[in-house]
Every structure is written in C-alpha cells, then in structure tokens.
Coordinates of C-alpha atoms in Angstrom, one line a residue:
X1 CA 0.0 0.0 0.0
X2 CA 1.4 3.7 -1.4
X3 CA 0.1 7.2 -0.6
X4 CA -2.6 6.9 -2.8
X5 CA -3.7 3.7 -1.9
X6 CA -4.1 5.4 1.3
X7 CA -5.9 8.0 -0.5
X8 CA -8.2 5.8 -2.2
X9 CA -9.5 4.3 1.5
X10 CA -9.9 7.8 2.9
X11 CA -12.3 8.7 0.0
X12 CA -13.9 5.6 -0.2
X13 CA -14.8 5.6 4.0
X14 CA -15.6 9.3 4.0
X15 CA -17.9 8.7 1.2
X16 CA -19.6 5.3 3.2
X17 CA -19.7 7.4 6.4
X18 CA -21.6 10.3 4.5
X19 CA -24.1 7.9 3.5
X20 CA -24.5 6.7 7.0
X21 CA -24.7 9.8 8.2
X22 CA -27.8 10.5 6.0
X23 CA -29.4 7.6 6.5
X24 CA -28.8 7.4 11.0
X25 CA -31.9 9.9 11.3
X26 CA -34.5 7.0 10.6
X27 CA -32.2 4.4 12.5
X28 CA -33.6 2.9 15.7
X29 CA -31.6 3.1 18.9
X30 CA -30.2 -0.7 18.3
X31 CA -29.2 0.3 14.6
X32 CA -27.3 3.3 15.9
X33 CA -25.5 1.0 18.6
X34 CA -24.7 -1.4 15.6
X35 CA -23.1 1.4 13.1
X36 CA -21.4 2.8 15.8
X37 CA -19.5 -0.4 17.1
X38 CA -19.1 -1.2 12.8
X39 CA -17.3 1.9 13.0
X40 CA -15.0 1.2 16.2
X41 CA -14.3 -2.0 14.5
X42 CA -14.0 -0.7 11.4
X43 CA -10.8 1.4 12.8
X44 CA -9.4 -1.1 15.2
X45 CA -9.2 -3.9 12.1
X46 CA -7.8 -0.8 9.6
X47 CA -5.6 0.6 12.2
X48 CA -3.7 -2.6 12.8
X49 CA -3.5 -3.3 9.2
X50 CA -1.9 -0.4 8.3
X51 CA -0.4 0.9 11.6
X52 CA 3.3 -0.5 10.3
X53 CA 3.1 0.3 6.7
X54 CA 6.2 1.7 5.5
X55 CA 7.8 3.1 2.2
X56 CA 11.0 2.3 0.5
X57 CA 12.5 6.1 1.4
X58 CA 12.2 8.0 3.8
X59 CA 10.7 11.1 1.3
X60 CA 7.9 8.4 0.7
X61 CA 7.8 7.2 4.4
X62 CA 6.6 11.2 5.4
X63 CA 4.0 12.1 3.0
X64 CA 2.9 8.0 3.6
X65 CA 3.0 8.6 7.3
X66 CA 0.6 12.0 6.8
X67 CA -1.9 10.2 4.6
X68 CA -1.8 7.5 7.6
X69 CA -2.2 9.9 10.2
X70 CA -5.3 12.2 8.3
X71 CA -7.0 8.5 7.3
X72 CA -6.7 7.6 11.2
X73 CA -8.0 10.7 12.6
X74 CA -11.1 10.5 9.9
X75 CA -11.6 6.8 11.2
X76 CA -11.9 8.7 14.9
X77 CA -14.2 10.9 13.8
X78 CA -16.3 8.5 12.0
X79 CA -16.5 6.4 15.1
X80 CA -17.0 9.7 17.5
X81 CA -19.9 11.1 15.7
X82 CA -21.8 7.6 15.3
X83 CA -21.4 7.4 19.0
X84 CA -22.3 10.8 19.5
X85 CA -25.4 10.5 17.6
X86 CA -26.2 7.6 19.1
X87 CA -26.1 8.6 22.6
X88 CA -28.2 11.8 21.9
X89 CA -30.8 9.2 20.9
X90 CA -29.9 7.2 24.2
X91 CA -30.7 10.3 26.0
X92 CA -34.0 11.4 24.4
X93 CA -35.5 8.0 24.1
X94 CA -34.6 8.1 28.4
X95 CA -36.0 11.3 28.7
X96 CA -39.4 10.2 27.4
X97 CA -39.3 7.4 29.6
X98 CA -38.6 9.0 32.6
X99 CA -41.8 11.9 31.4
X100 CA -43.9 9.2 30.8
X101 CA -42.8 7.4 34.2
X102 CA -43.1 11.0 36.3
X103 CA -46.9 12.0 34.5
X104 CA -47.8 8.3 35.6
X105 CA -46.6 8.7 39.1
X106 CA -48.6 12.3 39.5
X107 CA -51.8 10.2 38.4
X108 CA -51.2 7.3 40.7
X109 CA -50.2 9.9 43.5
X110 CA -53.8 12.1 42.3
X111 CA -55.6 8.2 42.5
X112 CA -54.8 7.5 45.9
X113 CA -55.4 10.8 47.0
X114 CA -59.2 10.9 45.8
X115 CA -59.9 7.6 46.9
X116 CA -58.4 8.2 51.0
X117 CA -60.4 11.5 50.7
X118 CA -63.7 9.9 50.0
X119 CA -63.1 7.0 52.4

C-alpha cells in the first residue's frame, strides 16, 4: 500500500460514512449501537493493518505517514460522531421514559389521593 492507496480508502470511507450519516436519522436506537460499534471496529481492524506500513525512502515514508495519520483521525471521527449521535438518541428516548414514568406517578399519587379522601 502507497500514498494513494491510502488515499483511495480515505475517500472511499468518507464517502460510506456520509451515506450513514444520512441515512442514521431514521435508525432505531439498536441500529445506531450497531453502526457505531461497525465503525469502532472498522478502525481497530484498519488501524492494525496499516499501523506498520512503510515506504522504501524516507521522502515516501513522510508524506505515507501523513496520509496514515489524516485516514486515522477521519476513522476517529467517524467512530465519534456515530457514538455521539447515538447517545443523543440514548438520552432522548430516556427522557421520554422518565416523562412518561413521572406523568404516571402524578396520576397514581392524584388516585390515591381521591380515593383516602372519600373513604
């Protein structure tokens, strides 16, 4: 693998991430979970592929080394906004919950209260 092999996977992931990216607003939370850990994964298998990957000179091994380094930290960010998107959802999917359990309580609470009074 050369610089623009490395190229070729940095365009090729960012365009698969921009597709996920359009597509996570319908996903359910479990989806999310799933594309997120595909990305985590994603990096840890690419990253230790290409961690070692050397030129033949050293004016190769630099601009090599850059292309690894900018393909790594897109890989990062992949992974960081498919868990930051899904643990927005995390959080507003709890945050019903916890409404619905609070507005449940308050009518259980008014429940008991009518029925004592009229006893």
């Amino acid at each position: 693998m050369d610089f623009d092999g490395i190229l070729q996977l940095v365009e090729k992931d960012r365009l698969r991430f921009k597709e996920w990216l359009e597509e996570s607003g319908s996903f359910t939370l479990a989806e999310l979970n799933a594309g997120y850990n595909k990305w985590l994964e994603h990096y840890n298998t690419t990253y230790a592929k290409y961690k070692d990957l050397e030129a033949d000179n050293d004016a190769k091994n630099i601009s090599l080394l850059a292309a690894k380094l900018m393909y790594f930290n897109d890989l990062t960010n992949f992974a960081m906004h498919a868990l930051t998107i899904y643990t927005t959802k995390l959080k507003e999917e709890y945050d019903v919950i916890k409404d619905q359990s609070r507005s449940n309580s308050k009518k259980t609470k008014k429940v008991k209260k009518y029925h004592t009074a009229s006893d």
